[in-house]
Short mmCIF file of C-alpha atoms in Angstrom, two decimals:
data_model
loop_
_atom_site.label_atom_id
_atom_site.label_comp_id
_atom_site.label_asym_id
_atom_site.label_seq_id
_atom_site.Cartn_x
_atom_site.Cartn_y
_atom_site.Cartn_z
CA UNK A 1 -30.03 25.33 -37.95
CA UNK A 2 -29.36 21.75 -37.34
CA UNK A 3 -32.46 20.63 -38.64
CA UNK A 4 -31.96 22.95 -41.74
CA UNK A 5 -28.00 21.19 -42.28
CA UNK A 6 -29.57 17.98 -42.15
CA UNK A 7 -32.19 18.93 -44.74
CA UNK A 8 -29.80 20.27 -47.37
CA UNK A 9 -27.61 17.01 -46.38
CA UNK A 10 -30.22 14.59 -47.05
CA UNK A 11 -31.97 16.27 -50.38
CA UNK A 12 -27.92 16.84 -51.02
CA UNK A 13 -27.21 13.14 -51.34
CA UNK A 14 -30.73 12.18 -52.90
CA UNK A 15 -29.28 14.63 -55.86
CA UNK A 16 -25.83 13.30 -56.15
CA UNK A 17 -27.53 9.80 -56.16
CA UNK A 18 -29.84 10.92 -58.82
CA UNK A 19 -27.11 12.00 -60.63
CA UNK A 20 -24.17 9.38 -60.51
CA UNK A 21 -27.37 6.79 -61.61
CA UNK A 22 -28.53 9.00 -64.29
CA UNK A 23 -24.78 9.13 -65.25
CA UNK A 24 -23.91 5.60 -65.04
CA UNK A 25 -27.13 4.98 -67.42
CA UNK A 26 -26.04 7.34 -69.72
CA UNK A 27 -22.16 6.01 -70.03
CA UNK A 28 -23.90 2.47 -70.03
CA UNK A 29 -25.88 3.29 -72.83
CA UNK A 30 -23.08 5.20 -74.32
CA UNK A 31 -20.86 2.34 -74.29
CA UNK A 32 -23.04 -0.05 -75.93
CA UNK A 33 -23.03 2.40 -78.39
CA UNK A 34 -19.29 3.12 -78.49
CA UNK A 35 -18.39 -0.66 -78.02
CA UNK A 36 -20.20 -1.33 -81.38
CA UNK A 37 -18.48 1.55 -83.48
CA UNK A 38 -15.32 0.49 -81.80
CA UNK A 39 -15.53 -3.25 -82.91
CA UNK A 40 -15.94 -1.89 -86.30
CA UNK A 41 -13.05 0.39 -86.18
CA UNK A 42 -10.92 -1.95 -84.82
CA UNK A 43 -12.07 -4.45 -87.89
CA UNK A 44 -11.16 -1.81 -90.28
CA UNK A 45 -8.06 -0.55 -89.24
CA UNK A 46 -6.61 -4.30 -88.69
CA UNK A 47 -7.69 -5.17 -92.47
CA UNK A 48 -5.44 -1.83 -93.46
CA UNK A 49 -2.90 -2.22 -91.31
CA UNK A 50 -1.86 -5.83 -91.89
CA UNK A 51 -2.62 -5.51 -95.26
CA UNK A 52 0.51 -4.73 -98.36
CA UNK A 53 -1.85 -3.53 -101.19
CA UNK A 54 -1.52 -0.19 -100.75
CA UNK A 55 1.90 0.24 -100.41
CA UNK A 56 2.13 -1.72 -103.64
CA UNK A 57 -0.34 0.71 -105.32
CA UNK A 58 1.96 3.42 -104.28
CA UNK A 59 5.26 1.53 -105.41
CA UNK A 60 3.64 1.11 -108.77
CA UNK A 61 2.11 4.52 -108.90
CA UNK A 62 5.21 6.31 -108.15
CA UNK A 63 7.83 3.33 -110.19
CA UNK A 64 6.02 2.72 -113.21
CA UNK A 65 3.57 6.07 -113.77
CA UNK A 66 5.43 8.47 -111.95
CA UNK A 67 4.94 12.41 -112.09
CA UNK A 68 1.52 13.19 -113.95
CA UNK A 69 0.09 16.42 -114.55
CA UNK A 70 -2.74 17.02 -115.90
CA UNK A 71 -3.27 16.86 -119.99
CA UNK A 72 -0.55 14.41 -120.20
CA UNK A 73 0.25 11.15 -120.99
CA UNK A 74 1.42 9.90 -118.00
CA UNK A 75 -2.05 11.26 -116.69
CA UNK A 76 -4.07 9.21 -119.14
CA UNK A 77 -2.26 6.46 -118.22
CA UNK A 78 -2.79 6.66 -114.16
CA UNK A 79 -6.62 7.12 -115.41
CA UNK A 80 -6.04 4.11 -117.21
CA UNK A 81 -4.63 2.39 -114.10
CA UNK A 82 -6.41 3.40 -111.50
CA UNK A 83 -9.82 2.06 -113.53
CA UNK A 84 -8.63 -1.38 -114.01
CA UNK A 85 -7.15 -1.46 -110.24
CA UNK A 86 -10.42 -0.17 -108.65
CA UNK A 87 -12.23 -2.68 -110.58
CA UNK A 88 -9.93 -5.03 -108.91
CA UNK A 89 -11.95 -4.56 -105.92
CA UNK A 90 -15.26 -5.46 -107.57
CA UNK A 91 -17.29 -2.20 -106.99
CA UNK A 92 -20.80 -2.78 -107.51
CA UNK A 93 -19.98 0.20 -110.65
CA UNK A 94 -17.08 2.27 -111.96
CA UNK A 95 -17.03 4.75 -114.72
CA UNK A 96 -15.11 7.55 -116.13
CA UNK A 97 -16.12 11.17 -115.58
CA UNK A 98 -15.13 13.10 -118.67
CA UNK A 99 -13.62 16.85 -118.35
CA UNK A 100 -11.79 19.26 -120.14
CA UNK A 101 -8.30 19.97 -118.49
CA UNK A 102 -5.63 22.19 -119.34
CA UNK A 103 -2.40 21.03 -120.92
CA UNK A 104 0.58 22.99 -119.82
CA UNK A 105 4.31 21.33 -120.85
CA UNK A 106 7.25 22.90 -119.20
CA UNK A 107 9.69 22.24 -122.53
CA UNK A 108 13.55 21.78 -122.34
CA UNK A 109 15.03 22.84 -118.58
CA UNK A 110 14.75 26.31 -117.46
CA UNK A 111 18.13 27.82 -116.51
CA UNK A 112 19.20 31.29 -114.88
CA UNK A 113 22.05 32.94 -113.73
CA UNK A 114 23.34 36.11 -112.82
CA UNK A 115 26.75 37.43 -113.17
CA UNK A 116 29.32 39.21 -110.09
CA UNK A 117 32.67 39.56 -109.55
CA UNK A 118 33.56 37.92 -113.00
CA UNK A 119 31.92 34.76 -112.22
CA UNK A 120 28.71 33.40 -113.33
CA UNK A 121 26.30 32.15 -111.01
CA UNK A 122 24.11 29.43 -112.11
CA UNK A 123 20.57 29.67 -109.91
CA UNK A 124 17.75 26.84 -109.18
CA UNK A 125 14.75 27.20 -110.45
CA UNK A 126 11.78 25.73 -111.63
CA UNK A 127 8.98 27.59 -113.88
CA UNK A 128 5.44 27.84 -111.87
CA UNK A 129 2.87 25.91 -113.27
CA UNK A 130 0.55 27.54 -116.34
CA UNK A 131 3.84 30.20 -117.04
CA UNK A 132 4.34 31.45 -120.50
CA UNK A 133 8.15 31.45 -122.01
CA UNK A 134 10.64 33.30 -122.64
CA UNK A 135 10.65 33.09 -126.13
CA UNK A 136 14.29 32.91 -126.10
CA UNK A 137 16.75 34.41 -123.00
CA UNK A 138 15.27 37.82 -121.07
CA UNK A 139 18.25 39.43 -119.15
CA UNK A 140 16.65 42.42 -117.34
CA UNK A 141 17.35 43.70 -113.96
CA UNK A 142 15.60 43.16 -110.65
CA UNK A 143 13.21 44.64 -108.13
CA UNK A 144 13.89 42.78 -104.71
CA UNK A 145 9.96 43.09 -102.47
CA UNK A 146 9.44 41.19 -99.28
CA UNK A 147 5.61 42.31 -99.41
CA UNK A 148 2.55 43.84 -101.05
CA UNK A 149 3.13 47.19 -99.52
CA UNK A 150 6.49 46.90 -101.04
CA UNK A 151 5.50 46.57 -104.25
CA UNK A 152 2.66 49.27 -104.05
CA UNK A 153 5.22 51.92 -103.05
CA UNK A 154 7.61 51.04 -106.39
CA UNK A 155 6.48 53.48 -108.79
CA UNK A 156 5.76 52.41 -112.47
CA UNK A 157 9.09 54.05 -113.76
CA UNK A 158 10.97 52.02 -111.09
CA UNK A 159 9.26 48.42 -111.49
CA UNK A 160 9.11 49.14 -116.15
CA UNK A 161 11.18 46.35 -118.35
CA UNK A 162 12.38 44.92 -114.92
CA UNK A 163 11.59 41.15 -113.33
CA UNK A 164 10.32 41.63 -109.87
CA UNK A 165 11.63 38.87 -107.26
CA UNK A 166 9.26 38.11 -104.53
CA UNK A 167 11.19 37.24 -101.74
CA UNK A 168 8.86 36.83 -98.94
CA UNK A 169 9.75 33.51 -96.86
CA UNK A 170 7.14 31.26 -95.14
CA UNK A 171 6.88 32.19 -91.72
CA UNK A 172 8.84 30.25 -89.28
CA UNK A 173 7.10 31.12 -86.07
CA UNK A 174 4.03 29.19 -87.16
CA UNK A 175 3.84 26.10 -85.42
CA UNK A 176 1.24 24.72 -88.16
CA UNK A 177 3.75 25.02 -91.39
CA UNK A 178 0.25 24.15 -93.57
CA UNK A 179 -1.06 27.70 -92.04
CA UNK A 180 2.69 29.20 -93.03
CA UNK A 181 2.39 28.07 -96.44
CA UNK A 182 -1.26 29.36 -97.14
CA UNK A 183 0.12 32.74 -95.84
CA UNK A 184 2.78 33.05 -98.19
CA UNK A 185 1.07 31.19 -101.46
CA UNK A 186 -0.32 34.84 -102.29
CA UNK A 187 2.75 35.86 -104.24
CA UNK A 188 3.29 32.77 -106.32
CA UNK A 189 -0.22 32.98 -107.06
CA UNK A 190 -0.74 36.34 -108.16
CA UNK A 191 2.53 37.95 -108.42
CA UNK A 192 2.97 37.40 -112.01
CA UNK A 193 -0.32 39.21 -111.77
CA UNK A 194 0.84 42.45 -109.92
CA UNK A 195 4.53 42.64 -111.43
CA UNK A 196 3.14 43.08 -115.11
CA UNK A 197 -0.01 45.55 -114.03
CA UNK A 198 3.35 47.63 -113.02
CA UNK A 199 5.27 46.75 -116.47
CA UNK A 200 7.92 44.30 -115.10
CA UNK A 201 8.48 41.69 -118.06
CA UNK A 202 9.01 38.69 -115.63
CA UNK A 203 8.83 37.57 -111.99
CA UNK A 204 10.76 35.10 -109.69
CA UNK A 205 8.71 33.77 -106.67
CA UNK A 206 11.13 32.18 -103.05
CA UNK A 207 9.67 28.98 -103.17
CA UNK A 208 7.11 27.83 -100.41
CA UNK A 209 9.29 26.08 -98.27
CA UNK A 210 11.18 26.52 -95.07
CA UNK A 211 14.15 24.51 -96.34
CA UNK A 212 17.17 25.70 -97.02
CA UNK A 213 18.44 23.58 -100.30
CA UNK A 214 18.75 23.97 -103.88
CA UNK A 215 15.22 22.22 -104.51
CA UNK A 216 12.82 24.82 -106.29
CA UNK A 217 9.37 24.06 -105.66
CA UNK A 218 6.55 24.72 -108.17
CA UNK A 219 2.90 25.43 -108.31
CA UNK A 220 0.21 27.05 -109.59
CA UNK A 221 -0.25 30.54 -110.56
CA UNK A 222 -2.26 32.45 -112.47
CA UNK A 223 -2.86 35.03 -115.33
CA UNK A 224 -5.87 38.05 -115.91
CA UNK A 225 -7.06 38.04 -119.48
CA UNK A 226 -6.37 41.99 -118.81
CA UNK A 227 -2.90 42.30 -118.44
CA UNK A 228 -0.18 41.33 -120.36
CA UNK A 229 1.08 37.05 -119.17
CA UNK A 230 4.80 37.46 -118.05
CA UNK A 231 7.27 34.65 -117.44
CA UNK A 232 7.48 33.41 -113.88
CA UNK A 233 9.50 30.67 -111.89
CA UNK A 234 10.20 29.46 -108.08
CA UNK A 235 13.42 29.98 -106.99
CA UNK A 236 15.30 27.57 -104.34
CA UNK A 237 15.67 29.29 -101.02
CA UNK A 238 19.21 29.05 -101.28
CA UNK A 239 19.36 30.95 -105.09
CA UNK A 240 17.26 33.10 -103.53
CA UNK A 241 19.60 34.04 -100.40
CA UNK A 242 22.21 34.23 -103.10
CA UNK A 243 20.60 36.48 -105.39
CA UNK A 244 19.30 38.69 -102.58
CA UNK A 245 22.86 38.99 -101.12
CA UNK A 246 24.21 39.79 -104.38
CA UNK A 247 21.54 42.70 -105.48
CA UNK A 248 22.52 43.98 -102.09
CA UNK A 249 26.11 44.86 -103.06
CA UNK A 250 24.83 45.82 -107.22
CA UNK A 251 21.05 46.92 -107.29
CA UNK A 252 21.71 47.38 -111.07
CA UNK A 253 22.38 43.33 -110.79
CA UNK A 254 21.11 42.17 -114.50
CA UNK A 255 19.97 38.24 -114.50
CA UNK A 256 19.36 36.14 -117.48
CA UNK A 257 16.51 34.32 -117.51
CA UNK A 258 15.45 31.07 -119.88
CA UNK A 259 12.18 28.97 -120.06
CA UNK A 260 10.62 26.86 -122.66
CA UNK A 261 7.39 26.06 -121.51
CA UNK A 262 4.21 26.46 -123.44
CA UNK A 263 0.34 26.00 -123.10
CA UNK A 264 -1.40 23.87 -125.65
CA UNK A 265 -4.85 23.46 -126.09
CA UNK A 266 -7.51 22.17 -123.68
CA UNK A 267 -7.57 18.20 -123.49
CA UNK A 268 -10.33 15.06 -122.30
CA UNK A 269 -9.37 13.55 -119.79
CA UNK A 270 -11.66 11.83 -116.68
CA UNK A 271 -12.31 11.63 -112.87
CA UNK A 272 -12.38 7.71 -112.15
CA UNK A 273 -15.33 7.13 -110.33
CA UNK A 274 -16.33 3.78 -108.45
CA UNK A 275 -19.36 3.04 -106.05
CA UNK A 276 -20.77 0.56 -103.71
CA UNK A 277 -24.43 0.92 -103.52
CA UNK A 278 -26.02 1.67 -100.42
CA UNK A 279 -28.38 -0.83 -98.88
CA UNK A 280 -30.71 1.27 -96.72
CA UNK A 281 -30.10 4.91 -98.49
CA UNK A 282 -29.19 4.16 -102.26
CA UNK A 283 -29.93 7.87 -103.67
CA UNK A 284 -27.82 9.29 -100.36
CA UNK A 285 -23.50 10.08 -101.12
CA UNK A 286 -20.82 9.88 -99.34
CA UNK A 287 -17.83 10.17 -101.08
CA UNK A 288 -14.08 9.83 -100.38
CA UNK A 289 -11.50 10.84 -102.74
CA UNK A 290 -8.11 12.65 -103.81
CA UNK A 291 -6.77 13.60 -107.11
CA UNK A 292 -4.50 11.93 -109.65
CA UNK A 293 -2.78 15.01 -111.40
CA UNK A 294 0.43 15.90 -109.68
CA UNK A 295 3.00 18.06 -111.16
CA UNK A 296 5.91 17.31 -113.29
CA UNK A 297 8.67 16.97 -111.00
CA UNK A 298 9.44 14.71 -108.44
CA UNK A 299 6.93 11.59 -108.52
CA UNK A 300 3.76 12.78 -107.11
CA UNK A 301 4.07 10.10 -104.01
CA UNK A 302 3.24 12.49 -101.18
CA UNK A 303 0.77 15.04 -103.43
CA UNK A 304 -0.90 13.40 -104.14
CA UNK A 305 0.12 9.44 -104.74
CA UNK A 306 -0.37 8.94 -100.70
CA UNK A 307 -4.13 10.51 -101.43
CA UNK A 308 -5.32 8.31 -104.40
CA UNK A 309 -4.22 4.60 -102.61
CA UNK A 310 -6.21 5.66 -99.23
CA UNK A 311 -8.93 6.38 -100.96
CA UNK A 312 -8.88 3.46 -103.06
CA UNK A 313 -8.00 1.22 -100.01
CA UNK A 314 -11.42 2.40 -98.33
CA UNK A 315 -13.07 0.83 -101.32
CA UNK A 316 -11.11 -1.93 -101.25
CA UNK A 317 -11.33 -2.44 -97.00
CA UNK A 318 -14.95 -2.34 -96.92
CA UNK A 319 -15.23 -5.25 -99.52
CA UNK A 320 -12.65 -6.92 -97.91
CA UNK A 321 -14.64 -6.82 -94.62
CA UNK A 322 -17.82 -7.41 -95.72
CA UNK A 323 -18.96 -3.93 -94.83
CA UNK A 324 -22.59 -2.86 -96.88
CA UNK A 325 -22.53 0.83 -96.43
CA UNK A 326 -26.29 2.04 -95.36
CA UNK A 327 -25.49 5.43 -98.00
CA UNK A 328 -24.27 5.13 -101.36
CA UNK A 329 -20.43 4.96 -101.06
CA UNK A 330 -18.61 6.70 -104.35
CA UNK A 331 -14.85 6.71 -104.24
CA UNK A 332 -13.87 10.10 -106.34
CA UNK A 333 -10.24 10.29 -108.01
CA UNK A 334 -10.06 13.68 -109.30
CA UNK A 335 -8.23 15.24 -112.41
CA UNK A 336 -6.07 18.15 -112.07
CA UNK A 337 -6.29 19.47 -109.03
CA UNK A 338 -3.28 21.66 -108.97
CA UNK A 339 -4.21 23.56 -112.28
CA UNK A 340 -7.79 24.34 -111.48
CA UNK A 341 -9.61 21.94 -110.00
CA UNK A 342 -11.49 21.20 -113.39
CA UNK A 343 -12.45 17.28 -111.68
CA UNK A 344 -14.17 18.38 -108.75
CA UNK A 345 -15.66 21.35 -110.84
CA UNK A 346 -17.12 19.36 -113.17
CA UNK A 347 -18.09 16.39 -110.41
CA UNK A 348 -20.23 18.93 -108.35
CA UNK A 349 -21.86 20.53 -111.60
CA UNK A 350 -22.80 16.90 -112.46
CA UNK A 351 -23.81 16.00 -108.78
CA UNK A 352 -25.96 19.38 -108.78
CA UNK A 353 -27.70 18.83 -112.47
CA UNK A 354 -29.16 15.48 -111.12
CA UNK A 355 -30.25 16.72 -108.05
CA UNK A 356 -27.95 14.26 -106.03
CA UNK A 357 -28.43 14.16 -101.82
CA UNK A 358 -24.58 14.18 -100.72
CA UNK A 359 -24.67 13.70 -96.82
CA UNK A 360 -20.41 14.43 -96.24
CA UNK A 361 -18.16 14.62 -99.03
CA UNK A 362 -14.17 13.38 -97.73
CA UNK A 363 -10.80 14.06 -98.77
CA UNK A 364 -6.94 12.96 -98.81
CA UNK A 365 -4.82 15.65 -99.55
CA UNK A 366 -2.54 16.53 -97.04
CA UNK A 367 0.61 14.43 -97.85
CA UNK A 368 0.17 10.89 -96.79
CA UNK A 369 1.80 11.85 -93.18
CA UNK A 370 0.86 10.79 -89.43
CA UNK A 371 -2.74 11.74 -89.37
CA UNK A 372 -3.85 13.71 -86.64
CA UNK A 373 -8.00 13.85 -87.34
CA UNK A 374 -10.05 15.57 -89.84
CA UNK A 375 -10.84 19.46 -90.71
CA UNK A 376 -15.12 19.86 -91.40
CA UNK A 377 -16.76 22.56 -92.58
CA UNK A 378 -20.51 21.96 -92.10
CA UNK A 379 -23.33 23.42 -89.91
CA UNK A 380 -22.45 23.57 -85.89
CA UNK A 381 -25.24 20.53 -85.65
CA UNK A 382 -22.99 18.29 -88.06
CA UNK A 383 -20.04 19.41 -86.41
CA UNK A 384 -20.87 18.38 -83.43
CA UNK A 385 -22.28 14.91 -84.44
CA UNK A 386 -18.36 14.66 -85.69
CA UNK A 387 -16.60 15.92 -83.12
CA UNK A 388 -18.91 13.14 -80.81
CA UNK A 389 -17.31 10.85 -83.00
CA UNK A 390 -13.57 12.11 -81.99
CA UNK A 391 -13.36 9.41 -78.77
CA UNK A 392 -13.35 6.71 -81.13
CA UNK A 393 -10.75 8.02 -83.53
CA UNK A 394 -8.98 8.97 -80.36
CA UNK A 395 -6.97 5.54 -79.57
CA UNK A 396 -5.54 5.62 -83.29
CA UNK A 397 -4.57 9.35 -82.80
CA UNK A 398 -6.72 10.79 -85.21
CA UNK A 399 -9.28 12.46 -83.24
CA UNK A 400 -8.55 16.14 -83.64
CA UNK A 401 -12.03 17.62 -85.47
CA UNK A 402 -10.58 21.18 -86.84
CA UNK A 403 -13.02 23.61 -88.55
CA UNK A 404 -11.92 25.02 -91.98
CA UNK A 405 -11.41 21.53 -94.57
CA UNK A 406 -8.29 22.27 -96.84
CA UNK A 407 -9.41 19.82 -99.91
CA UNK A 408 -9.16 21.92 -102.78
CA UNK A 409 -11.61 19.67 -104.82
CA UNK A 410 -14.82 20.25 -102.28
CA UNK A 411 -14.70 23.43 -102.31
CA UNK A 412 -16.95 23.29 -105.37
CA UNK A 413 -19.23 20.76 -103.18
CA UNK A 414 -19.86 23.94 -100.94
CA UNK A 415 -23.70 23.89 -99.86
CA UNK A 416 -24.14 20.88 -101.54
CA UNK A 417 -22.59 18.23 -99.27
CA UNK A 418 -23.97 18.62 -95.42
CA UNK A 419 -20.67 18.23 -94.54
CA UNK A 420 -16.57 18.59 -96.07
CA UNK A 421 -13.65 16.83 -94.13
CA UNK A 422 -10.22 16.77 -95.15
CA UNK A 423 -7.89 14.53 -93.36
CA UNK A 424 -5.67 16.69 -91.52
CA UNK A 425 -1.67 15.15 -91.52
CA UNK A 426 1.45 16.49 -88.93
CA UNK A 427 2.83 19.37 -92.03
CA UNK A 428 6.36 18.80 -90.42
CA UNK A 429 7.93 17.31 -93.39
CA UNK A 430 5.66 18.46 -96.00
CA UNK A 431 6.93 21.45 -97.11
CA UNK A 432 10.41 20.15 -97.65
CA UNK A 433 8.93 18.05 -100.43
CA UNK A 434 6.09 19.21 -101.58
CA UNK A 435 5.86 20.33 -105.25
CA UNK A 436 9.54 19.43 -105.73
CA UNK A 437 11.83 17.32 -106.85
CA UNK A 438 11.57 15.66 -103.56
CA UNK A 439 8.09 14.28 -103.64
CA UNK A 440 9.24 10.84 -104.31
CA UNK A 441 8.51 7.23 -103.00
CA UNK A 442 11.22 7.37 -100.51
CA UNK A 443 10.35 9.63 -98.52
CA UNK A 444 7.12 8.28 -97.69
CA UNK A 445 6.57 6.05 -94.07
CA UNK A 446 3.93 3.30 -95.85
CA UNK A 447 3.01 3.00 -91.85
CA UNK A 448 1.65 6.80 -91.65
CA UNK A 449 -0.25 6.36 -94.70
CA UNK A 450 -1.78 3.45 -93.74
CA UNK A 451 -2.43 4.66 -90.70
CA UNK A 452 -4.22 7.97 -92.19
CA UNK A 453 -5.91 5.42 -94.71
CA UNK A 454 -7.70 3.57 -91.54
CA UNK A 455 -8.61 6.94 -90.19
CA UNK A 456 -10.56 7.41 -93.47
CA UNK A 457 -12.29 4.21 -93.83
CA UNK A 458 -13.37 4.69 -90.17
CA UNK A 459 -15.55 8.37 -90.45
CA UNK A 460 -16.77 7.22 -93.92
CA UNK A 461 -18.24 4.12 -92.08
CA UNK A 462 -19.65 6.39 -89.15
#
């Protein structure tokens, strides 16, 4: 037995010696590995981080261009902008991408009000982006639903010549507000949709927010060529406690209901498109980008103002630095996102009809805040390769790797690009702002979006 314990003892520690050596070759290798990738993070984040241009870009973005959405002129002139301020940072090219966009004005301030108790009570609203108008003031009555289910179980007689008023809140029990939002979006999305296949002659959506103000917050929604387009508008969350208290005590509670907005014909505009050509792998992509469009309130800073200056500060940080990208780098700013995503339609359909190789396609779209990492959809192989990556994002607090990317303009780069990352931001704040009013220069920390902007110039370099 003794000779047997000092067998097992001695082949024992020849293992664990194996072992801790093959180890400490591995982490030595590792390092020298990880030491060079760090140097160059370190270079890049130091160039953004002591650097002023971007907040400028943003100060002048939000100051002198402001709110943008797509089809307008404040658009053409951001395009405008953006092409002379890229060129700025001497791309070895930069072009204009041209695509049809939509061109959706809101008109003269919407305005609503109900009456009770012999006082009139004036509500906040906004009208959702793409909605048809009044033509004039609609007073009709309202159907209150909280869900779907609610809705289904209204007959057609009860929901006829009535506006239906979603009034589903965001959930407050999700920690990740982003997750809350995408939850709830359903009913300012289709709702218009589902109140008219029932006859209702308008719809009011509780804005996507968990604030409770008198901001209303916008967005997109959407129409079926098969049933009848019906008026439809966010409501604050405070209107809509009011309104829901009040139909409470009168069901038969009539509200008035005036919007001037209109959708004109389909207009050119352009993605702005610059590139630095890649020294080892010319005819291989990577591309970073965010879109220019915002909507028509507020001043697009956080949605997506924060976006467009971190993507054009990785252009500009990798001249800056001397970096010569082994792919192809293309810095993408897209055109209206919110409305359609016609930019990064039309940039795939191009990328696909010349056969292009796009190795990870990147973007900024999640409101300029603290970044915490980056979300990737890709194969589990590429994932991986990523996620080995997270240790050196790690000491700037951006190595969370998330599955399920949230950038609305790769989606059409689906099976095209090996891999899609969207950098992922702490949602805390940004659903207080976001598609409001609110979405203005001053509530932006330039020191979170510069921070998120090094985060960026460091995975497109790895």
């Amino acid at each position: 037995m003794n000779k047997l314990f000092k067998f097992i003892k001695k082949r024992s520690s020849f293992f664990l010696f194996a072992a801790v050596t093959t180890l400490l070759a591995s982490s030595a290798n590792a390092q020298v590995y990880n030491n060079a990738d760090s140097v160059l993070i370190r270079r890049l984040y130091d160039e953004v981080l002591q650097s002023e241009e971007m907040d400028a870009n943003l100060r002048y973005l939000t100051s002198h261009i402001g709110a943008r959405t797509a089809g307008s002129e404040k658009a053409q002139r951001a395009v405008d902008w953006l092409r002379v301020r890229m060129s700025g940072y001497h791309p070895d090219s930069i072009y204009l991408q041209p695509v049809m966009v939509p061109h959706w004005v809101r008109g003269e301030k919407e305005a609503a009000s109900f009456t009770t108790g012999g006082r009139t009570i004036e509500l906040d609203l906004s009208a959702l982006g793409g909605s048809v108008g009044t033509d004039g003031t609609l007073t009709a009555q309202l159907v209150e639903v909280k869900s779907w289910a609610e809705l289904s179980s209204l007959s057609d007689e009860q929901v006829r010549g009535k506006i239906v008023f979603f009034n589903r809140a965001m959930d407050a029990r999700e920690v990740e507000t982003f997750k809350a939002y995408l939850l709830a979006a359903d009913q300012r999305a289709k709702g218009a949709i589902a109140a008219s296949k029932k006859g209702a002659i308008g719809a009011l959506i509780r804005s996507l927010t968990l604030a409770k103000d008198d901001y209303p917050h916008t967005g997109a929604m959407s129409y079926d060529a098969a049933v009848k387009k019906i008026p439809a508008a966010a409501l604050s969350t405070n209107s809509a406690d009011k309104l829901s208290e009040a139909l409470k005590k009168d069901p038969a509670l009539p509200v008035s209901l005036q919007m001037n907005c209109v959708q004109l014909p389909d207009v050119l505009s352009y993605n702005v498109i610059a590139e630095l050509k890649g020294t080892t792998y010319p005819n291989e992509f990577v591309t970073v980008g965010a879109h220019i469009d915002s909507w028509d309130v507020g001043e697009g800073a956080s949605d997506d103002g924060t976006g467009l200056v971190q993507a054009m500060e990785v252009l500009r940080v990798f001249k800056a630095t001397g970096l010569k990208p082994a792919r192809t780098l293309r810095v993408i700013l897209y055109m209206n996102e919110e409305a359609g995503a016609h930019g990064g339609v039309e940039y795939a359909k191009q990328a696909s009809t010349r056969n292009e190789h796009h190795v990870a396609a990147i973007e900024s779209d999640a409101g300029g805040f603290a970044p915490r990492g980056f979300r990737i959809e890709a194969s589990p192989e590429v994932t991986a390769k990523f996620k080995a990556w997270a240790l050196l994002l790690a000491p700037y607090k951006a190595g969370d790797i998330q599955p399920q990317q949230r950038g609305v303009d790769l989606v059409p780069m689906k099976g095209t690009a090996k891999a899609l990352l969207s950098l992922d931001c702490d949602d805390s704040r940004l659903f207080y702002i976001h598609h409001s009013a609110l979405d203005t220069y001053d509530k932006i920390n330039p020191r979170e979006v510069a921070m998120g902007a090094g985060a960026m110039a460091a995975i497109t370099a790895l």
